[in-house]
Amino acid sequence: MLNWVEFGIESPLEMRYVRDVERAHGLPRGTPQVSKSARTRTDMVYDKWSTLVELDGQLGHRGVHETRDAGRDARHLAQGLATLRFGWADVAHRPCTTAQLVGQVFRNQGWKGKLKLCPQCTPPPDESPWPPDPQAR
Ligand SMILES: [Zn+2]
């Protein structure tokens, strides 16, 4: 069993992200809690795919912090690092949608891997269109 604290995981949201989004869907593994600029720490860093994931589980990210976060994202983008921000609902309620989004961003950066279906995943659109197309047949 994975020791989350040793792995660098600091919050239940990060734990869920790694378990239900990243690993459950076969995404490349990120490195937690890395500093990419002065006085910042990013929740999950994917250097190979030039992508940062920030998990905003707290209301503290609103207001002043939101502006600060935007400035941080802009500085990281200037370094060629794109930031994806997910909240509790994205991770806990929509892990499959979130994984697809992350996978698409990685593919744009050259990732050749394939997403795995987790037990909660609905079949991919090419196998079973949903919602069903009323124009079809
Ligand atoms: Zn899934």
Coordinates of N, CA and C and ligand atoms in Angstrom, one line a residue:
M1 N 0.8 -1.2 0.0 CA 0.0 0.0 0.0 C 0.9 1.2 0.0
L2 N 0.4 2.2 -0.8 CA 1.2 3.4 -0.9 C 1.1 4.3 0.3
N3 N 2.3 4.8 0.8 CA 2.3 5.7 1.9 C 2.2 7.1 1.3
W4 N 1.0 7.7 1.5 CA 0.7 9.0 0.8 C 1.6 10.1 1.4
V5 N 1.9 10.0 2.7 CA 2.7 11.1 3.2 C 4.1 11.1 2.7
E6 N 4.7 9.9 2.7 CA 6.0 9.7 2.1 C 6.1 10.1 0.7
F7 N 5.0 9.9 0.0 CA 5.0 10.2 -1.5 C 4.9 11.7 -1.6
G8 N 4.6 12.5 -0.6 CA 4.5 13.9 -0.7 C 3.1 14.5 -0.8
I9 N 2.1 13.6 -0.6 CA 0.7 14.0 -0.7 C 0.4 14.8 0.6
E10 N -0.3 15.9 0.5 CA -0.5 16.7 1.6 C -2.0 16.9 2.0
S11 N -2.9 16.5 1.1 CA -4.3 16.8 1.5 C -5.1 15.6 0.9
P12 N -6.4 15.5 1.5 CA -7.3 14.4 0.9 C -7.6 14.7 -0.5
L13 N -7.6 15.9 -0.9 CA -7.9 16.2 -2.3 C -6.8 15.7 -3.2
E14 N -5.5 16.0 -2.8 CA -4.4 15.5 -3.6 C -4.4 14.0 -3.6
M15 N -4.7 13.3 -2.5 CA -4.8 11.9 -2.5 C -5.8 11.4 -3.5
R16 N -7.0 12.0 -3.5 CA -8.0 11.5 -4.4 C -7.6 11.8 -5.8
Y17 N -7.0 12.9 -6.1 CA -6.5 13.2 -7.4 C -5.6 12.1 -8.0
V18 N -4.6 11.8 -7.1 CA -3.6 10.8 -7.5 C -4.3 9.4 -7.7
R19 N -5.2 9.1 -6.8 CA -5.8 7.7 -6.8 C -6.9 7.6 -7.9
D20 N -7.8 8.6 -7.9 CA -9.0 8.5 -8.8 C -8.9 9.1 -10.2
V21 N -8.0 10.1 -10.3 CA -7.9 10.7 -11.6 C -6.6 10.2 -12.3
E22 N -5.5 10.3 -11.7 CA -4.2 10.0 -12.3 C -4.0 8.5 -12.5
R23 N -4.0 7.8 -11.4 CA -3.7 6.3 -11.5 C -4.8 5.5 -12.0
A24 N -6.1 5.8 -11.6 CA -7.2 5.0 -12.1 C -7.4 5.1 -13.6
H25 N -6.8 6.1 -14.2 CA -7.0 6.3 -15.7 C -5.7 6.1 -16.4
G26 N -4.6 5.7 -15.7 CA -3.4 5.4 -16.4 C -2.6 6.6 -17.0
L27 N -2.9 7.8 -16.3 CA -2.1 9.0 -16.7 C -0.7 8.9 -16.3
P28 N 0.2 9.6 -16.9 CA 1.6 9.6 -16.5 C 1.6 10.2 -15.0
R29 N 2.6 9.7 -14.2 CA 2.6 10.2 -12.8 C 3.3 11.5 -12.7
G30 N 2.7 12.3 -11.9 CA 3.2 13.6 -11.6 C 4.1 13.6 -10.3
T31 N 4.8 14.7 -10.1 CA 5.6 14.8 -8.9 C 4.9 15.8 -8.0
P32 N 4.5 15.4 -6.8 CA 3.8 16.4 -5.9 C 4.7 17.4 -5.3
Q33 N 4.1 18.6 -5.1 CA 4.7 19.7 -4.3 C 6.1 20.0 -4.7
V34 N 6.2 20.6 -5.9 CA 7.4 21.1 -6.5 C 7.3 22.6 -6.7
S35 N 8.4 23.3 -6.4 CA 8.5 24.7 -6.6 C 9.0 25.0 -8.0
K36 N 8.1 25.7 -8.8 CA 8.5 26.1 -10.2 C 8.8 27.5 -10.3
S37 N 8.6 28.3 -9.2 CA 9.0 29.7 -9.2 C 9.1 30.1 -7.8
A38 N 9.7 31.3 -7.6 CA 10.0 31.7 -6.2 C 8.7 31.8 -5.3
R39 N 8.8 31.3 -4.2 CA 7.7 31.3 -3.2 C 6.4 30.6 -3.6
T40 N 6.5 29.7 -4.5 CA 5.3 28.9 -4.9 C 5.7 27.4 -4.8
R41 N 4.6 26.7 -4.6 CA 4.7 25.2 -4.6 C 3.5 24.7 -5.4
T42 N 3.8 23.9 -6.4 CA 2.7 23.4 -7.2 C 2.3 22.0 -6.8
D43 N 1.0 21.7 -6.7 CA 0.5 20.5 -6.1 C 1.0 19.3 -6.9
M44 N 1.0 19.3 -8.3 CA 1.4 18.2 -9.0 C 2.1 18.7 -10.3
V45 N 3.3 18.3 -10.5 CA 4.1 18.8 -11.7 C 4.4 17.6 -12.6
Y46 N 4.1 17.9 -13.9 CA 4.4 17.0 -15.0 C 5.4 17.7 -15.9
D47 N 6.7 17.6 -15.6 CA 7.7 18.3 -16.3 C 7.8 17.9 -17.8
K48 N 7.6 16.6 -18.0 CA 7.7 16.1 -19.4 C 6.7 16.6 -20.3
W49 N 5.5 16.9 -19.7 CA 4.4 17.4 -20.5 C 4.1 18.9 -20.2
S50 N 5.1 19.5 -19.6 CA 5.0 21.0 -19.4 C 3.6 21.4 -18.8
T51 N 3.2 20.6 -17.9 CA 1.8 20.9 -17.3 C 1.9 20.8 -15.8
L52 N 1.2 21.8 -15.2 CA 1.1 21.9 -13.7 C -0.4 21.6 -13.3
V53 N -0.6 20.9 -12.3 CA -2.0 20.7 -11.8 C -2.0 21.4 -10.4
E54 N -3.0 22.3 -10.2 CA -3.2 22.9 -8.9 C -4.5 22.4 -8.4
L55 N -4.6 22.0 -7.2 CA -5.8 21.5 -6.6 C -6.3 22.4 -5.5
D56 N -7.4 23.0 -5.8 CA -7.9 24.1 -5.0 C -9.1 23.6 -4.1
G57 N -8.7 23.1 -3.0 CA -9.8 22.5 -2.1 C -10.3 23.4 -1.1
Q58 N -9.8 24.6 -1.0 CA -10.1 25.6 0.0 C -10.8 26.8 -0.5
L59 N -11.6 27.4 0.3 CA -12.2 28.7 -0.1 C -11.2 29.8 -0.1
G60 N -10.0 29.5 0.5 CA -9.0 30.5 0.6 C -8.4 30.9 -0.7
H61 N -8.8 30.1 -1.8 CA -8.3 30.5 -3.1 C -9.1 31.6 -3.8
R62 N -10.2 32.0 -3.1 CA -11.0 33.1 -3.7 C -10.4 34.5 -3.2
G63 N -10.9 35.5 -4.0 CA -10.5 36.8 -3.6 C -9.0 37.1 -3.9
V64 N -8.4 37.7 -2.9 CA -7.0 38.1 -3.0 C -6.1 36.9 -3.5
H65 N -6.4 35.7 -3.0 CA -5.6 34.5 -3.4 C -5.8 34.2 -4.9
E66 N -7.1 34.4 -5.3 CA -7.4 34.1 -6.7 C -6.5 35.0 -7.7
T67 N -6.4 36.2 -7.3 CA -5.6 37.1 -8.1 C -4.1 36.7 -8.0
R68 N -3.7 36.3 -6.9 CA -2.3 35.8 -6.7 C -2.1 34.6 -7.5
D69 N -3.1 33.7 -7.5 CA -3.0 32.4 -8.3 C -2.9 32.8 -9.8
A70 N -3.7 33.7 -10.2 CA -3.7 34.1 -11.7 C -2.3 34.6 -12.1
G71 N -1.7 35.4 -11.2 CA -0.3 35.9 -11.5 C 0.7 34.8 -11.5
R72 N 0.5 33.8 -10.6 CA 1.4 32.7 -10.6 C 1.3 31.9 -11.9
D73 N 0.0 31.7 -12.3 CA -0.2 30.9 -13.5 C 0.4 31.6 -14.7
A74 N 0.3 32.9 -14.8 CA 0.8 33.7 -15.9 C 2.4 33.6 -15.9
R75 N 3.0 33.6 -14.7 CA 4.5 33.5 -14.7 C 4.9 32.1 -15.2
H76 N 4.1 31.1 -14.8 CA 4.4 29.7 -15.2 C 4.2 29.5 -16.7
L77 N 3.1 30.2 -17.2 CA 2.9 30.1 -18.6 C 4.0 30.7 -19.4
A78 N 4.6 31.8 -18.9 CA 5.7 32.4 -19.5 C 6.9 31.5 -19.6
Q79 N 7.0 30.5 -18.6 CA 8.0 29.5 -18.7 C 7.6 28.4 -19.5
G80 N 6.5 28.4 -20.2 CA 6.0 27.3 -21.0 C 5.3 26.2 -20.3
L81 N 4.8 26.6 -19.0 CA 4.1 25.6 -18.2 C 2.7 25.9 -18.1
A82 N 1.8 25.1 -18.6 CA 0.4 25.3 -18.5 C -0.1 24.8 -17.2
T83 N -1.1 25.6 -16.6 CA -1.6 25.2 -15.3 C -3.1 24.8 -15.5
L84 N -3.4 23.6 -14.9 CA -4.8 23.2 -14.8 C -5.2 23.3 -13.4
R85 N -6.3 23.9 -13.1 CA -6.8 24.0 -11.7 C -8.1 23.2 -11.5
F86 N -8.1 22.4 -10.5 CA -9.2 21.5 -10.3 C -9.7 21.7 -8.8
G87 N -11.0 21.7 -8.6 CA -11.5 21.8 -7.3 C -12.0 20.5 -6.8
W88 N -12.7 20.5 -5.7 CA -13.1 19.3 -5.1 C -14.1 18.5 -6.0
A89 N -15.1 19.2 -6.6 CA -16.0 18.6 -7.4 C -15.4 17.9 -8.7
D90 N -14.4 18.6 -9.2 CA -13.7 18.0 -10.4 C -13.0 16.7 -10.1
V91 N -12.5 16.6 -8.9 CA -11.7 15.4 -8.5 C -12.7 14.3 -7.9
A92 N -13.5 14.8 -7.0 CA -14.3 13.8 -6.2 C -15.6 13.4 -7.0
H93 N -16.2 14.3 -7.8 CA -17.5 14.0 -8.4 C -17.3 13.7 -9.9
R94 N -16.2 14.2 -10.5 CA -16.1 14.0 -12.0 C -14.6 13.6 -12.3
P95 N -14.1 12.5 -11.6 CA -12.7 12.1 -11.9 C -12.5 11.7 -13.3
C96 N -13.5 11.1 -13.9 CA -13.3 10.6 -15.3 C -13.2 11.7 -16.3
T97 N -14.1 12.7 -16.2 CA -14.0 13.9 -17.0 C -12.7 14.6 -16.8
T98 N -12.3 14.7 -15.6 CA -11.1 15.4 -15.3 C -9.9 14.7 -15.9
A99 N -9.9 13.4 -15.8 CA -8.8 12.6 -16.3 C -8.7 12.7 -17.9
Q100 N -9.9 12.8 -18.5 CA -9.9 13.0 -20.0 C -9.3 14.3 -20.4
L101 N -9.7 15.3 -19.6 CA -9.1 16.7 -19.8 C -7.6 16.7 -19.7
V102 N -7.1 16.1 -18.6 CA -5.7 16.1 -18.3 C -5.0 15.3 -19.5
G103 N -5.6 14.2 -19.8 CA -5.0 13.3 -20.9 C -4.9 14.1 -22.2
Q104 N -6.0 14.9 -22.5 CA -6.0 15.7 -23.7 C -4.9 16.7 -23.7
V105 N -4.7 17.4 -22.6 CA -3.6 18.4 -22.4 C -2.3 17.7 -22.7
F106 N -2.1 16.5 -22.0 CA -0.8 15.8 -22.2 C -0.6 15.4 -23.7
R107 N -1.7 15.0 -24.3 CA -1.6 14.6 -25.8 C -1.1 15.8 -26.6
N108 N -1.7 17.0 -26.3 CA -1.3 18.2 -27.0 C 0.2 18.4 -26.8
Q109 N 0.8 17.9 -25.7 CA 2.2 18.1 -25.4 C 3.0 16.9 -25.9
G110 N 2.4 16.0 -26.6 CA 3.2 14.9 -27.2 C 3.0 13.5 -26.5
W111 N 2.2 13.5 -25.5 CA 2.0 12.2 -24.8 C 1.3 11.2 -25.8
K112 N 1.9 10.0 -25.8 CA 1.4 9.0 -26.8 C 0.6 7.9 -26.0
G113 N 0.5 8.1 -24.7 CA -0.2 7.0 -24.0 C -1.7 7.0 -24.2
K114 N -2.4 6.1 -23.6 CA -3.8 5.9 -23.7 C -4.4 5.9 -22.4
L115 N -5.6 6.6 -22.2 CA -6.3 6.6 -21.0 C -6.9 5.2 -20.7
K116 N -6.8 4.7 -19.5 CA -7.5 3.5 -19.1 C -8.9 3.9 -18.6
L117 N -9.8 2.9 -18.8 CA -11.1 3.1 -18.2 C -11.1 2.7 -16.8
C118 N -11.6 3.5 -15.9 CA -11.7 3.1 -14.5 C -13.1 2.5 -14.3
P119 N -13.3 1.8 -13.2 CA -14.7 1.2 -13.0 C -15.8 2.1 -13.1
Q120 N -15.6 3.4 -12.9 CA -16.7 4.4 -13.0 C -16.8 5.0 -14.3
C121 N -15.9 4.8 -15.2 CA -15.9 5.4 -16.5 C -17.1 4.9 -17.3
T122 N -17.7 5.8 -18.1 CA -18.7 5.4 -19.1 C -17.9 5.0 -20.3
P123 N -18.4 4.2 -21.2 CA -17.6 3.8 -22.4 C -17.3 5.0 -23.2
P124 N -16.1 5.0 -23.9 CA -15.8 6.1 -24.7 C -16.8 6.4 -25.8
P125 N -16.9 7.6 -26.3 CA -17.9 8.0 -27.3 C -17.9 7.2 -28.5
D126 N -16.7 6.7 -29.0 CA -16.7 6.0 -30.2 C -17.3 4.6 -30.1
E127 N -17.5 4.1 -28.9 CA -18.1 2.8 -28.7 C -19.6 2.9 -28.5
S128 N -20.0 3.9 -27.7 CA -21.4 4.0 -27.4 C -21.7 5.5 -27.3
P129 N -22.3 6.0 -28.3 CA -22.6 7.5 -28.3 C -23.5 7.9 -27.1
W130 N -23.1 8.8 -26.4 CA -23.9 9.3 -25.3 C -23.7 10.8 -25.2
P131 N -24.8 11.6 -25.2 CA -26.2 11.2 -25.4 C -26.4 10.6 -26.8
P132 N -27.4 9.7 -27.0 CA -27.6 9.1 -28.3 C -28.0 10.2 -29.3
D133 N -27.5 10.1 -30.5 CA -27.7 11.1 -31.5 C -29.1 10.8 -32.1
P134 N -30.1 11.7 -31.9 CA -31.4 11.5 -32.4 C -31.5 11.6 -33.9
Q135 N -30.4 12.1 -34.6 CA -30.4 12.2 -36.0 C -30.0 10.9 -36.7
A136 N -29.3 10.1 -35.8 CA -28.8 8.8 -36.4 C -30.0 7.9 -36.7
R137 N -29.9 7.3 -37.8 CA -30.9 6.3 -38.4 C -32.3 6.7 -38.2
Ligands
ZN1 ZN -13.0 6.9 -15.1

